[in-house]
Structure formats: C-alpha cells, structure tokens
Coordinates of C-alpha atoms and ligand atoms in Angstrom, one line a residue:
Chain A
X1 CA 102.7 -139.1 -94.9
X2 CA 105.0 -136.7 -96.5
X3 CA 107.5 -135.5 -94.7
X4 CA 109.4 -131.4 -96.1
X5 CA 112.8 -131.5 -94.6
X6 CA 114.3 -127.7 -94.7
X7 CA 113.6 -127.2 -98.6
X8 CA 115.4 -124.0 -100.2
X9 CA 114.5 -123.2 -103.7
X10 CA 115.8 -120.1 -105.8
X11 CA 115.5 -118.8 -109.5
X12 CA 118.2 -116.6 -110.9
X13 CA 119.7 -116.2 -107.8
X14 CA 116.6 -114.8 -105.9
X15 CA 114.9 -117.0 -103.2
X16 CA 111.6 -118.4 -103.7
X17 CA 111.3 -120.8 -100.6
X18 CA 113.3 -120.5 -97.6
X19 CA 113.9 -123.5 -95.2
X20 CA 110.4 -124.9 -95.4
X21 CA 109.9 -128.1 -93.0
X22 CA 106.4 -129.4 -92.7
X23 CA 104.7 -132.9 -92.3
X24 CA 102.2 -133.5 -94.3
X25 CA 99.6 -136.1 -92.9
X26 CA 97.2 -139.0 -94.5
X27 CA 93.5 -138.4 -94.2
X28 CA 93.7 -135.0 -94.1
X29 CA 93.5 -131.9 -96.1
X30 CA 97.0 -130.1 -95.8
X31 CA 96.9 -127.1 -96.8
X32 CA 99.2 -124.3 -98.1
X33 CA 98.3 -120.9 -98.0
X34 CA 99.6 -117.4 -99.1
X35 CA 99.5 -114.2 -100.9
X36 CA 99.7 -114.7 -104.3
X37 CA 103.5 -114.9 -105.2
X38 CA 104.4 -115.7 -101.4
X39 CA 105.9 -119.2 -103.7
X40 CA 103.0 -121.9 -102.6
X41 CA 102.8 -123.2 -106.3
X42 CA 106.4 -123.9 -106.5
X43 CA 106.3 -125.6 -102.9
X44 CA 103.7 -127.7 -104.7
X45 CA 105.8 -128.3 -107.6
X46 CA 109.1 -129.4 -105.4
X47 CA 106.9 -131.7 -103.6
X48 CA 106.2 -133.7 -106.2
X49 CA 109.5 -133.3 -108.0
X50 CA 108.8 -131.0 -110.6
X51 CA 111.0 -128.6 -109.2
X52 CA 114.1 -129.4 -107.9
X53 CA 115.2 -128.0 -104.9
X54 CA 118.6 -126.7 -104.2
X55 CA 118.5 -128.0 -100.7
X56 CA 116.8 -130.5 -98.7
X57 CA 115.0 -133.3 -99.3
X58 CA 111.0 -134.7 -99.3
X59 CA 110.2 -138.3 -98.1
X60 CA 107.6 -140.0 -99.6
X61 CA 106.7 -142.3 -96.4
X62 CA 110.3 -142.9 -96.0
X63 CA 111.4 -142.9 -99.4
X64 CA 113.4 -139.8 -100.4
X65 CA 112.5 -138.0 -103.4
X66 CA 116.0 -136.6 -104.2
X67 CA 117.2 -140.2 -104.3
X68 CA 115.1 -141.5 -105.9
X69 CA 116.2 -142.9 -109.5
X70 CA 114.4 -142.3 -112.9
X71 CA 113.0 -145.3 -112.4
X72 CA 111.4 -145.6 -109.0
X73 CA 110.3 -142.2 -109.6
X74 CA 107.8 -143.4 -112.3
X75 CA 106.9 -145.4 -110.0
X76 CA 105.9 -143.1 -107.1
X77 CA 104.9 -140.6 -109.5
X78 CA 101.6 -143.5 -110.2
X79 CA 100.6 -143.0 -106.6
X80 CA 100.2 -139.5 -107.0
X81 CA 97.4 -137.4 -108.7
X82 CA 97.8 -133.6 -109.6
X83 CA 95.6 -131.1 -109.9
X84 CA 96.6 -127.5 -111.9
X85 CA 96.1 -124.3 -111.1
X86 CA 95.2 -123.6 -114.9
X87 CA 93.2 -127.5 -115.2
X88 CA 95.9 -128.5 -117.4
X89 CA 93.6 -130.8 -119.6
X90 CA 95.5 -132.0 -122.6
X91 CA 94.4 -129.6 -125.7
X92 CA 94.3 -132.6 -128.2
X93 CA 92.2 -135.0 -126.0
X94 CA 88.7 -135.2 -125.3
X95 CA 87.1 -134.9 -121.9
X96 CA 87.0 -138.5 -121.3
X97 CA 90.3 -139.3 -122.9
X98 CA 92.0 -137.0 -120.8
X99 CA 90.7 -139.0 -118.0
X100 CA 91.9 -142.4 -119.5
X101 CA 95.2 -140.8 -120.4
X102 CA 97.5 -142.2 -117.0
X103 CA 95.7 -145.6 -116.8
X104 CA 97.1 -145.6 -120.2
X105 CA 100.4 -144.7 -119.0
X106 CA 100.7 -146.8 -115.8
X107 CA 97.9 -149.5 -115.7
X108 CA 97.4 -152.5 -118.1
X109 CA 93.8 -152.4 -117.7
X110 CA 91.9 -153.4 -121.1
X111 CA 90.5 -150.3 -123.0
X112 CA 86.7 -151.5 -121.5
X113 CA 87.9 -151.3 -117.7
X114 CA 89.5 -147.9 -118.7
X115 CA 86.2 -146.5 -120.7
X116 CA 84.3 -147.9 -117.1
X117 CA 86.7 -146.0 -114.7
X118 CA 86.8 -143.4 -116.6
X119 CA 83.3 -142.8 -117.0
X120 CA 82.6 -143.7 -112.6
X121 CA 85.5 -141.0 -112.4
X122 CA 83.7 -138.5 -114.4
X123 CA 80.3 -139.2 -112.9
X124 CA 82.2 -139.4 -109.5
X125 CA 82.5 -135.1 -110.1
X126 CA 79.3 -134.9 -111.7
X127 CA 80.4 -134.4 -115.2
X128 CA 77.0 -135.1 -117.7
X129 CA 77.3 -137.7 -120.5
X130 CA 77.3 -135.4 -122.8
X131 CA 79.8 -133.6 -122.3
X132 CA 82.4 -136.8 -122.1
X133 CA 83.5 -136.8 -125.8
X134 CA 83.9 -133.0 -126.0
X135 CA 87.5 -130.9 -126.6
X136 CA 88.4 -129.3 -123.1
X137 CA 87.9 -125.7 -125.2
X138 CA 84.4 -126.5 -125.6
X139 CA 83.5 -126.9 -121.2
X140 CA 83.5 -124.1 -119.0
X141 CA 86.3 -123.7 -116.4
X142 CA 84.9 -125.2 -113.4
X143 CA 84.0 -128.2 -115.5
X144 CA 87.2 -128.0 -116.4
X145 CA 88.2 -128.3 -112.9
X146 CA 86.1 -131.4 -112.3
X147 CA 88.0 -133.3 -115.2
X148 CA 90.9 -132.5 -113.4
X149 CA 90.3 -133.7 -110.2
X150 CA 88.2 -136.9 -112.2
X151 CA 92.0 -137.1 -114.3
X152 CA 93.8 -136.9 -111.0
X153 CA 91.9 -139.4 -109.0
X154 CA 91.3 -141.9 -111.6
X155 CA 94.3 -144.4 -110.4
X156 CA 93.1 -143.8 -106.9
X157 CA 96.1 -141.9 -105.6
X158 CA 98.0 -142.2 -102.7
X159 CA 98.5 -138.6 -102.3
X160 CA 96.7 -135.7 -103.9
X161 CA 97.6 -132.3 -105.1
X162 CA 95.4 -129.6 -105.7
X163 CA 97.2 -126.3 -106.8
X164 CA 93.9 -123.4 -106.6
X165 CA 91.0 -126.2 -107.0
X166 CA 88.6 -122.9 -106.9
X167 CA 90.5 -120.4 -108.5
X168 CA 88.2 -118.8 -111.0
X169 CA 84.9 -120.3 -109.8
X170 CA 81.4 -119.0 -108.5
X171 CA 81.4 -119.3 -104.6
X172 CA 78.8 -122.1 -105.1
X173 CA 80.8 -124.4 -107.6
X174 CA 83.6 -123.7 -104.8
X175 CA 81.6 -125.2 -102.5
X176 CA 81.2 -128.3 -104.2
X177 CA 85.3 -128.7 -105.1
X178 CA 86.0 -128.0 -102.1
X179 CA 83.6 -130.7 -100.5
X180 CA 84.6 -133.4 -103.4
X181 CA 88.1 -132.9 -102.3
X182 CA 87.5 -133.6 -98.6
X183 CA 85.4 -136.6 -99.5
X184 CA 87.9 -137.9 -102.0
X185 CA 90.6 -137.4 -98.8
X186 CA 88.7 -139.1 -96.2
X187 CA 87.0 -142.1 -98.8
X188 CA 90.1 -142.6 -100.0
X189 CA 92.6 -142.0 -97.0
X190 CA 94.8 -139.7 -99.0
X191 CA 97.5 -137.5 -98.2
X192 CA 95.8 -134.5 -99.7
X193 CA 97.8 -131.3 -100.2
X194 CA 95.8 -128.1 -101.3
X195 CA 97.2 -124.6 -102.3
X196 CA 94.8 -121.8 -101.3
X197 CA 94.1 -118.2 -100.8
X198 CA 90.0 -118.6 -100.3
X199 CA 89.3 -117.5 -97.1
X200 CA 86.2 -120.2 -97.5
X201 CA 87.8 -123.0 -98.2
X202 CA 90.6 -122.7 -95.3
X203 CA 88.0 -122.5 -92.7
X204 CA 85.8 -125.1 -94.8
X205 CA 88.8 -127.7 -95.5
X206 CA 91.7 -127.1 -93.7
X207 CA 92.9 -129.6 -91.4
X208 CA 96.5 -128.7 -91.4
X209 CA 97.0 -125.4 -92.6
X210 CA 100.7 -124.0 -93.6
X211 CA 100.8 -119.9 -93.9
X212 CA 103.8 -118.6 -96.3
X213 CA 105.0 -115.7 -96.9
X214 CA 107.8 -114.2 -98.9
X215 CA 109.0 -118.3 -99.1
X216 CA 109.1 -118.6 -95.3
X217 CA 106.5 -120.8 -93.3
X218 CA 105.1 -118.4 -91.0
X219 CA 102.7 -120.3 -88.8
X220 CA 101.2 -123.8 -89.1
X221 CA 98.0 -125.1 -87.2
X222 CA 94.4 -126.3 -88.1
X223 CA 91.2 -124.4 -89.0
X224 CA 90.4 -123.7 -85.0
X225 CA 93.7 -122.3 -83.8
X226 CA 93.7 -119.6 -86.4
X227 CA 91.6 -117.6 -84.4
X228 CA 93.7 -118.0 -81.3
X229 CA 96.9 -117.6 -83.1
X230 CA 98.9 -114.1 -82.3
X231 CA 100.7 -114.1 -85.2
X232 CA 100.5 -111.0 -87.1
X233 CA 100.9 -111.6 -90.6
X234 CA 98.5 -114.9 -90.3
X235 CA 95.9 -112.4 -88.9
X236 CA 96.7 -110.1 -91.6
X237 CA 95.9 -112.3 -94.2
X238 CA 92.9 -114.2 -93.2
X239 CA 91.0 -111.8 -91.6
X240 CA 91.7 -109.0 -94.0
X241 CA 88.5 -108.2 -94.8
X242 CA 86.1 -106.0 -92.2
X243 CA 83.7 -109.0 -92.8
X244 CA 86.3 -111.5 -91.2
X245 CA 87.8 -109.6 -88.4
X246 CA 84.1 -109.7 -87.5
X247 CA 83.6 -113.1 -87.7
X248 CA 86.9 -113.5 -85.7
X249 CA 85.3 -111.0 -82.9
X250 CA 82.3 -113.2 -82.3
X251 CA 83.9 -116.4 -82.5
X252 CA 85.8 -115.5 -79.9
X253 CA 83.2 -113.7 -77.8
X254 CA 80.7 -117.3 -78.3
X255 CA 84.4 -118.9 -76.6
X256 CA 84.3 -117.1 -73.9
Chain B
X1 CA 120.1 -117.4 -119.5
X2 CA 123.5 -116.3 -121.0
X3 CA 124.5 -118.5 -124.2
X4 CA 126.5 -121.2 -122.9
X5 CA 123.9 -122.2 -120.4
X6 CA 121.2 -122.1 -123.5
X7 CA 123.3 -124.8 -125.4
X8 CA 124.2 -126.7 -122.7
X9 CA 120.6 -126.7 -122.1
X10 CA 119.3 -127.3 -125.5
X11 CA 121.9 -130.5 -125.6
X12 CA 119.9 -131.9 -122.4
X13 CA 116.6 -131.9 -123.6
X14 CA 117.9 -133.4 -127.1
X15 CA 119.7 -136.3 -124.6
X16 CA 115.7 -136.1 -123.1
X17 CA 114.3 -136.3 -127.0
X18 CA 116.5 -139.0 -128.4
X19 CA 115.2 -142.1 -126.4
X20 CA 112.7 -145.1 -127.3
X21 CA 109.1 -143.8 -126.9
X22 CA 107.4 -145.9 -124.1
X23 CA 104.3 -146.3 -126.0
X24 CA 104.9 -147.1 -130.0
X25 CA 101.5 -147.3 -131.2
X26 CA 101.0 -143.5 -129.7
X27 CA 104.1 -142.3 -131.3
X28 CA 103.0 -143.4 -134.9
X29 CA 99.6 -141.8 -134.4
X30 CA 101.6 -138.5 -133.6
X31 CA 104.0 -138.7 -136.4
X32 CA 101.5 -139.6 -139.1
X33 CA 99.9 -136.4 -137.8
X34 CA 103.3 -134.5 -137.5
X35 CA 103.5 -135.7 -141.3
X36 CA 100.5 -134.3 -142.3
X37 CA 101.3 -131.0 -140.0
X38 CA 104.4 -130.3 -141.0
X39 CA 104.7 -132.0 -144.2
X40 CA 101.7 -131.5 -146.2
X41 CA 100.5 -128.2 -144.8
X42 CA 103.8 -126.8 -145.7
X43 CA 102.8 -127.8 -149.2
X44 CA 100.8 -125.0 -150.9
X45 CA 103.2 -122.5 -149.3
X46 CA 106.4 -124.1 -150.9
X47 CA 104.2 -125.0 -154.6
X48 CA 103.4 -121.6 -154.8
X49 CA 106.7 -119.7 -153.4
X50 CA 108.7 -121.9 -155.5
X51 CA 106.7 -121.8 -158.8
X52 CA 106.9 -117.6 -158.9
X53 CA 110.8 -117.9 -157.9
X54 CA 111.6 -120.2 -160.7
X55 CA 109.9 -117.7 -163.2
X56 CA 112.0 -114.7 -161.3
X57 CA 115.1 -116.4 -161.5
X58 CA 114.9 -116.9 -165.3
X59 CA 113.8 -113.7 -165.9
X60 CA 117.1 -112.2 -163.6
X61 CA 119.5 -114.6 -165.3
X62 CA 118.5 -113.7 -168.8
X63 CA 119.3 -109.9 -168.2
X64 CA 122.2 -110.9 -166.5
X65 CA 123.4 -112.9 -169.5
X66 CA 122.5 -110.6 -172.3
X67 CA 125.8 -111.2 -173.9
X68 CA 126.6 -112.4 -177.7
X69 CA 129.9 -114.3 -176.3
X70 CA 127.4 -116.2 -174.3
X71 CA 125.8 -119.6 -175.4
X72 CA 121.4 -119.3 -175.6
X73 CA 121.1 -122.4 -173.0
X74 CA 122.9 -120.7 -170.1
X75 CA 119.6 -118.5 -168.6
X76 CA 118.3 -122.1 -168.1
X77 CA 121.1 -123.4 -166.5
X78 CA 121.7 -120.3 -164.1
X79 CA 117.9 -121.3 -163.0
X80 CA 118.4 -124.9 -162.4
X81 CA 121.6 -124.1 -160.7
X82 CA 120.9 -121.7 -158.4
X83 CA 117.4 -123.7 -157.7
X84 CA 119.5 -127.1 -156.7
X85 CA 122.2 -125.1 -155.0
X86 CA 120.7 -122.9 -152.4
X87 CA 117.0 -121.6 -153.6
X88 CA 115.4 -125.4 -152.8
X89 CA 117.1 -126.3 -150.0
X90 CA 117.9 -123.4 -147.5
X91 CA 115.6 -120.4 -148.9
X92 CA 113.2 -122.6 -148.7
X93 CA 114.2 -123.6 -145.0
X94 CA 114.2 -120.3 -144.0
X95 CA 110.7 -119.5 -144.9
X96 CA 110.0 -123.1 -143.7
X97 CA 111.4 -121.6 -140.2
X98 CA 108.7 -119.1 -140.1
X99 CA 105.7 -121.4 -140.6
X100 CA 107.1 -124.6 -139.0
X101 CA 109.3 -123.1 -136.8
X102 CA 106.8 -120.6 -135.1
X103 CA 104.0 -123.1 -135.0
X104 CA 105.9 -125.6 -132.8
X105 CA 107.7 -123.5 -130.6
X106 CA 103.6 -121.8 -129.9
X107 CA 101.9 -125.2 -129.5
X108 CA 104.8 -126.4 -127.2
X109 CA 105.2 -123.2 -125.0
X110 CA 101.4 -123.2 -124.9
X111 CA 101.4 -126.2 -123.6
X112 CA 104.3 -125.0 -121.3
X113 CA 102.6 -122.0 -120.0
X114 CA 99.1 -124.0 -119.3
X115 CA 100.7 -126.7 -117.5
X116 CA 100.2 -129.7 -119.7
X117 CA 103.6 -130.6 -119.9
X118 CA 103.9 -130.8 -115.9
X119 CA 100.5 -132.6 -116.3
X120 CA 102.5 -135.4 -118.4
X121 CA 105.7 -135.2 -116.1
X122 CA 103.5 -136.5 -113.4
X123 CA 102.1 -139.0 -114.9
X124 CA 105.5 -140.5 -115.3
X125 CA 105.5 -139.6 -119.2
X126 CA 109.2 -138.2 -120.7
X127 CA 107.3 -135.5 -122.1
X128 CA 110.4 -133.5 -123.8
X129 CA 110.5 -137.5 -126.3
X130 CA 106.5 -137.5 -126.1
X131 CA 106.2 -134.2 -127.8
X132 CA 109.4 -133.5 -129.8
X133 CA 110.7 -136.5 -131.5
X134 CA 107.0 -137.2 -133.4
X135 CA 107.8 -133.5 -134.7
X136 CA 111.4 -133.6 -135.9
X137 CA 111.4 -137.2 -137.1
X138 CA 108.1 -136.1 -139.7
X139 CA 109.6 -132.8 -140.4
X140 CA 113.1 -134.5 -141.2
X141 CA 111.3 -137.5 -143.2
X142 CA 108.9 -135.1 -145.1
X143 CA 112.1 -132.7 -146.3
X144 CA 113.5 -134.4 -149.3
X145 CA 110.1 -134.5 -150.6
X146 CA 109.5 -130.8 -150.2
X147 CA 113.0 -130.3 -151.6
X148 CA 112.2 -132.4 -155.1
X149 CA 108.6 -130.9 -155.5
X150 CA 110.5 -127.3 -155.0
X151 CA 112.7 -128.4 -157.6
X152 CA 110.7 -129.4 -160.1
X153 CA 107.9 -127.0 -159.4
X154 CA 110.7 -124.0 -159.9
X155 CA 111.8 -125.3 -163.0
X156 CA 108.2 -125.3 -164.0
X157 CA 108.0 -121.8 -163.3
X158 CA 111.2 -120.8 -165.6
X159 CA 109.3 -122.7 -168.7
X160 CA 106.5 -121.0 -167.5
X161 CA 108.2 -117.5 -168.7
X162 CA 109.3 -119.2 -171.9
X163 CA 106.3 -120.3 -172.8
X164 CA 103.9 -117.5 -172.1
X165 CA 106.5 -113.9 -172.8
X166 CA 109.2 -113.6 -175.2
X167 CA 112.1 -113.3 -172.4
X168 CA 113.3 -116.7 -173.6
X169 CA 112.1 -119.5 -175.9
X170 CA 111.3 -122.5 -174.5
X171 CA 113.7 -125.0 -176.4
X172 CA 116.8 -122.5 -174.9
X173 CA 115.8 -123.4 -172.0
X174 CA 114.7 -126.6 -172.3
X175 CA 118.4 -127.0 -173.4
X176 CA 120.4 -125.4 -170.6
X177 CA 118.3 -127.0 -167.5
X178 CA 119.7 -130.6 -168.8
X179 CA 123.1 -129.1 -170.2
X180 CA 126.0 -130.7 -167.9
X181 CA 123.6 -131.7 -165.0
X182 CA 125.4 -133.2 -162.0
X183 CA 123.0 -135.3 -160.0
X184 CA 125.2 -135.0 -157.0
X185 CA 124.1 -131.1 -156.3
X186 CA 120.3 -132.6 -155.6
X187 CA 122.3 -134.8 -153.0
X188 CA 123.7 -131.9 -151.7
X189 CA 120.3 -130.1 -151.1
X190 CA 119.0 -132.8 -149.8
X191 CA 121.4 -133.0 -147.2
X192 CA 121.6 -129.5 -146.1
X193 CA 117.7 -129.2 -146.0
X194 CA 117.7 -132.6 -143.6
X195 CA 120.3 -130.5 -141.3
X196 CA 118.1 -127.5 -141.8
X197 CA 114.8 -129.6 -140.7
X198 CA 116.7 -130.9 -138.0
X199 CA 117.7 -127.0 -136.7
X200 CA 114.2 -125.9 -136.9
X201 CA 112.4 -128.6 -135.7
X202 CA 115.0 -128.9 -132.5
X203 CA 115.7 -124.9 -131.5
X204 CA 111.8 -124.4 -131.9
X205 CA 110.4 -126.9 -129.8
X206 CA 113.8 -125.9 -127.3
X207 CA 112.1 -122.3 -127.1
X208 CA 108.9 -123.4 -126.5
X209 CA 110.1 -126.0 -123.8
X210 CA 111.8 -123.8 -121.8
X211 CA 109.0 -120.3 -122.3
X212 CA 108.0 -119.4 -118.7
X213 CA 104.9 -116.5 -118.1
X214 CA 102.1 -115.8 -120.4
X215 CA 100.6 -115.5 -123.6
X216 CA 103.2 -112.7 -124.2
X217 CA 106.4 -114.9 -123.5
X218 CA 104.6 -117.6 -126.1
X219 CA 104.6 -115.1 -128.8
X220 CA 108.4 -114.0 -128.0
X221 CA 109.3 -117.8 -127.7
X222 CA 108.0 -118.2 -131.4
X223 CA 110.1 -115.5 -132.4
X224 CA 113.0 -116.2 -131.0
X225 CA 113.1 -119.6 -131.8
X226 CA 112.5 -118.3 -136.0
X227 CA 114.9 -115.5 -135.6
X228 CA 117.7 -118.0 -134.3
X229 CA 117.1 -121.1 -136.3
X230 CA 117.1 -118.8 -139.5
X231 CA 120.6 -117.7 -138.6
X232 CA 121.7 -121.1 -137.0
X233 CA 120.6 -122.2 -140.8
X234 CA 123.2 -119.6 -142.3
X235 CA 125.9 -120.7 -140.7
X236 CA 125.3 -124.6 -140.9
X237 CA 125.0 -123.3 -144.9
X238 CA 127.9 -121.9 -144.8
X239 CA 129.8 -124.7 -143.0
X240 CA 128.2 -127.6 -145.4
X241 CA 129.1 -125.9 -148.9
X242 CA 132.7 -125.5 -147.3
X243 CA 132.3 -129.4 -146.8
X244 CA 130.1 -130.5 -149.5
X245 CA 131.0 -128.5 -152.8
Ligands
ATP1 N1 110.1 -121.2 -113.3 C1 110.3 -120.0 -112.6 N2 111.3 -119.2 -113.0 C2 111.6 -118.1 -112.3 N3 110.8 -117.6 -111.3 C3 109.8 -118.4 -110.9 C4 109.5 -119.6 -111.6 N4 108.4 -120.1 -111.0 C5 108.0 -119.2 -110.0 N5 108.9 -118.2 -110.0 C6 108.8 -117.1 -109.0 O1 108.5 -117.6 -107.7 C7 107.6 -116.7 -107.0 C8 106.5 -117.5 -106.3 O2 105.7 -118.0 -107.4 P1 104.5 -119.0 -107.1 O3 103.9 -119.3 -108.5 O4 104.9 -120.1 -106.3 O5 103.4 -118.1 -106.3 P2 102.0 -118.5 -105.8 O6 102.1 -118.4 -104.3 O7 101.6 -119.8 -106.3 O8 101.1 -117.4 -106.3 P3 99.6 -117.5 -106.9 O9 98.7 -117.5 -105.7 O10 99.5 -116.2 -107.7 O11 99.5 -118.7 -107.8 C9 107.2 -115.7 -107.9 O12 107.9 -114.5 -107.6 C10 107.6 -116.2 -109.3 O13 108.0 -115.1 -110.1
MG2 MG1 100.2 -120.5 -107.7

C-alpha cells in the first residue's frame, strides 16, 4: 500500500499539486485522472521520487520516501516498475535488451536466466520473436508500449506505474493494455497506479479512481460510484461527451 | 533559472558525475564508444580545418613580414607560433564546441525530454555518472591527440604553400618552424585544450540534463550550451596564458 500524506509541489513559484492525500491499495488498479495539465504526471513522478515534493511525505508500506537514504532508495526503487507516458525505451538498446537492462542493474541472475525472463516477459505482452533484437525506432508505438510494460514487469514489481499506458493507441490495442495491466495487478498482487484521461479505460480498469484538477484532488471513489457522484467537475469530465451523459442516463434508469 | 542558481546547479550534477560507475565493464563499453564518437569523428573536421589554416597563416605572416630588416625564417616561425599558441588548442576547441558540444547536449536532452533518463533513475541507475563521465573522460583523453595531429597537420599546410606557389621557399620555412623552438608551448596547449575539453564536455551535457519541453527546447539546449562553453573557453584562455606564459 502506498500511502500520499498532504503532498504540495510547485515550479517557479506556481503550484502544480495542492495537498493531495490518497491511499493507494494492493491488488488494485488506482487510478489518477485529469485534464491534461491538471498535474497527474508529476503526482506520478513524486510518488516514486522523481520529483521531490516541497511538502509531505509518501510511505512505501510504512517506509517513508522522504527519509529514505540513497541507499535504501535503490533498494525500493527494485520493487517498483515504471511505465512512461512517451515508452521511454533506451535509444541505444534493442528490444530485448531494454528488457534485460534492470535485471542487469539489480539482479545477479546469469546472462541465460536474463535472456529466459526476458524473452517470457516479452511473450508475456505478446511481442513476436522477431521483433526482439530490433532498435526501439524500428516498432510501432503500441509495441513500444508492450516493451514498456514487459521492461517494467520484468523483476516482478511490487508496485506498478503506468503514466498514459494507451496514449496514442487504436481503441482496440487499448483494450488489450488495459486488460494486460489488470491481469499483471491481480496475478501479481501489485499496487498498480495508472494515469488516465480514457474515458474506456476508467470504467474498464478503475478500481480506485482519483479526479484532479488544477493540482487539487477533487473526488475519489471506484468505477460504480461515478455515476452517483454529484460532483460537478467529475461529471464534467467523464461524461463530456453527448455519448456518455447518455450512457450515464440509462445506467441510472436500469438502477432504478 | 538566474545564474547563480545555474552554477550552483551545474556543481551538483558534476558532484552526481564524479563517482565510481556501479557497473565497470558497461562504462568501458561506453567510453571506447565515446572515444570513437568524440575522438575519431572529430578527426576529418580538425585534419582538414587545420591543414587550410596552416597554409593561411603562412600566407598572412609573410605579407605581414615583408620587411628587408627582417630575417627569411620568421614567416615560418610566426606559423608554428601562432599554431602551438592558440590556433591548435582553443580555435580548435571552439569549433570542437559546435560539433561535440551540440551533439551531447542533443543526445542528452533527447534523452531528457523522452524520459529515458527518469527511466534509468528508477531503475536505481545514477544516470547524471552513467551518461556523462563516459563522455568527458573520452573527450578529455582523446584531446592531446587532436591537439598534436592539428599541429603537425597545420604545419603541413604552411610547407604546403612553399612548395606548390612562390609566397615562400620551402628551406625558409623549413628553417624558421625549428628556429628557437620551446617544447614547453606544446605543454601549454595541451593543457588549455584538456581544460577546454573539460568545459565543453561538462556545460553541454549540463544543458542537456536539465532541457525540459520538446523538440524545440532540445535544439535551444544545444545552442546554449555552444554559445556558453565557446565564451566560458575565452575566459578560461584568458586566465591560463595569464598563468601559464
Ligand atoms: N519539470 C517541470 N518544470 C516546470 N513545470 C512543470 C514541470 N513538470 C510539469 N510542469 C507543469 O506542471 C503542470 C502539470 O503537468 P503534468 O505533466 O503533470 O500534466 P498531466 O496531467 O500529466 O497532463 P497530460 O495529460 O497532458 O500528460 C503543467 O502546467 C506543467 O507545465
Ligand atoms: Mg502526463
């Protein structure tokens, strides 16, 4: 579990994220959603300590982050697996290289237990054989995205991060991030944190759903109470489309 | 960022740079290919900058010593001079800057800008000593080399003119680039051009540490960082011949 205890986070004087407390639990896909700018990627990036916040603290099942030493950092920082808004897949590194890169760093597997991990990783997110020794510029984006998660999943993470998993992709290849990363979550156990603004995968995914906006946390609840929520700005921004509010209508009128 | 925060910061990630890679064998594989990056790439550029600048220089000193009072060697001594002194060691850093300079501070803000250097954060990697020390420990090693070849490839182009146009024969100045040599002035080239390498390997991959945006702040990233080393260059010049000389 990971616990966000009032986090405040500013650039250049203006005020990214504003107070945020949240629990985030193990099993489950937490998720953190928002208007694009409303600061979700840099709540992601505190999290995990990329950022640091000005105020406030995260606890790692107990263990705070802000304490933490260089050292025992390194050490948390093996239980966790990240996945990038942009992929992130190392430039110089081939597909499958880019997947044995943090067993490299962290495990002292030999190089055949990496090459088999690697390649059950990569099959794992139904990545061909083919395309394992190519350069990440030579795969399209949402196998690009599947390397990620195969990169992030490879040391079998206590707790995953998924900044946008479908940013970018067909509503179909969606689907099937989307359902990899609740199967991951619930095979696993993970604490599994997901940034979002698709309106599919929130009702697909979400078990605990966060709404920012403008860095302030605005509502949190699961997939089901959205439609029962009152809040204004929630109902603003998931049933902005004519599409949704209908889909909100009969929901509620099957309720009934 | 105003100045004093922009040193202060560029001394923190050198602190970040300046520690014992976690993984040797991966830090020789990068600086062998720094080496070849840096180093040898650099090497048709300086060959053929320094061969035409050598053949200028003799040219320019001979008009400028068109004088009866004046012995027939110095045109060839003004070239090897002015070569040791300052043309092989911090004109040659400053062009250096623009091809060295701007591809490190691209390939590191690129990698900035796309993530990857987050990615290697968390995965526990110091990526500020993964990425930069391979870079300015090749371009450091590789300088004295580039400074000799420039040397001797500038002289080459001064005999060059004396051999093929009738500026100057080739025993004057054959003669005056060995009269009253002093071997320390290639020391002292040498030395500047390690600071230089230093400068531009350091304040490049600084700029493209720290770029935050897009494409567009890569590119300004790149510039900065040769726009600033070049004049960070001219004052470390300035303060080492004050030392040195
Ligand atoms: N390193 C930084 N320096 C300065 N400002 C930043 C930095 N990172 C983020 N910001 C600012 O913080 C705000 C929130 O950005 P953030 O990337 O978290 O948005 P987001 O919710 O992830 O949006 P999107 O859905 O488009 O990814 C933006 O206004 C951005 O300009
Ligand atoms: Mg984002």
């Amino acid at each position: 579990m990971i616990e966000i205890n009032d986090i405040v986070k500013s650039f250049d004087g203006s005020t990214v994220l504003n107070h945020i407390s949240a629990s985030l639990e193990d099993g489950k896909v937490n998720m953190i959603i928002g208007q694009s700018g409303s600061g979700k990627t840099v709540l992601l990036k505190s999290i995990i300590g990329l950022h640091i916040p000005d105020e406030g603290d995260i606890l790692y099942d107990g263990r705070s982050l802000t304490a933490m030493k260089e050292k025992d950092l390194r050490l948390l920082r093996r239980e966790m697996g990240m996945l990038f808004q942009g992929s992130a897949l190392f430039d110089s590194l081939s597909v499958i290289e880019n997947v044995k890169f943090p067993m490299q760093v962290f495990s002292d597997k030999d190089e055949e237990e990496m090459e088999q991990r690697a390649r059950y990783c990569l099959q794992r997110v139904n990545i061909p054989e083919h395309v394992f020794h190519l350069m990440p510029g030579e795969i399209s984006g949402g196998q690009q995205k599947r390397v990620a998660i195969a990169r992030a999943i490879v040391l079998e993470p206590k707790y995953l991060f998924c900044d946008e998993p479908n940013s970018g992709l067909d509503p179909r290849t969606s689907l099937v991030i989307d359902q990899l990363i609740k199967e991951l979550t619930e095979e696993l156990g993970t604490c599994t944190v997901v940034n979002s603004h698709d309106m599919n995968s929130i009702m697909e995914i979400g078990d605990n759903i966060l709404f920012l906006k403008n860095g302030v946390k605005e509502w949190q609840g699961s997939r089901q109470d959205i439609f029962h929520s009152d809040n204004e700005a929630l109902d603003d921004f998931v049933f902005a489309s004519n599409l949704y509010k209908e889909v909100k209508r009969t929901h509620l009128l099957h309720q009934q | 960022m105003n100045i004093l925060a922009r040193i202060g910061a560029y001394f923190l990630l050198m602190g970040k740079v300046f520690r014992l890679p976690d993984r040797q064998r991966t830090f020789w594989r990068q600086y062998s290919n720094e080496l070849e990056k840096q180093g040898l790439q650099s090497l048709p550029i300086v060959v053929i900058i320094s061969l035409f600048i050598g053949a200028i220089l003799t040219i320019q000193a001979k008009i400028n010593t068109e004088n009866p009072l004046l012995p027939t060697y110095t045109t060839g001594l003004l070239t090897r001079e002015t070569l040791l002194l300052e043309f092989s060691s911090t004109i040659l850093c400053l062009i250096l800057a623009g091809k060295v300079g701007s591809n490190i501070a691209s390939e590191i803000g690129t990698m900035r800008i796309t993530e990857q250097i987050d990615a290697l954060e968390i995965m526990g990697v110091n990526s500020a000593n993964y990425l930069i020390l391979p870079k300015i420990l090749a371009f450091v090693t590789m300088m004295p080399f580039l400074v000799i070849i420039s040397i001797a490839i500038g002289l080459v182009g001064g005999w060059g003119v004396g051999a093929f146009t009738d500026v100057i024969t080739v025993a004057d100045y054959l003669t005056g680039i060995q009269y009253a040599f002093n071997p320390y002035f290639i020391w002292y080239g040498i030395i500047k051009a390690l600071v230089f390498a230093f400068i531009i390997t350091s304040m490049s991959s600084f700029y493209g540490y720290y770029a935050y945006g897009g494409a567009l702040e890569v590119g300004k990233a790149s510039t900065n960082a040769v726009v600033r080393s070049s004049i960070v260059i001219l004052f470390a010049d300035l303060l080492l011949t004050k030392l040195l000389l």
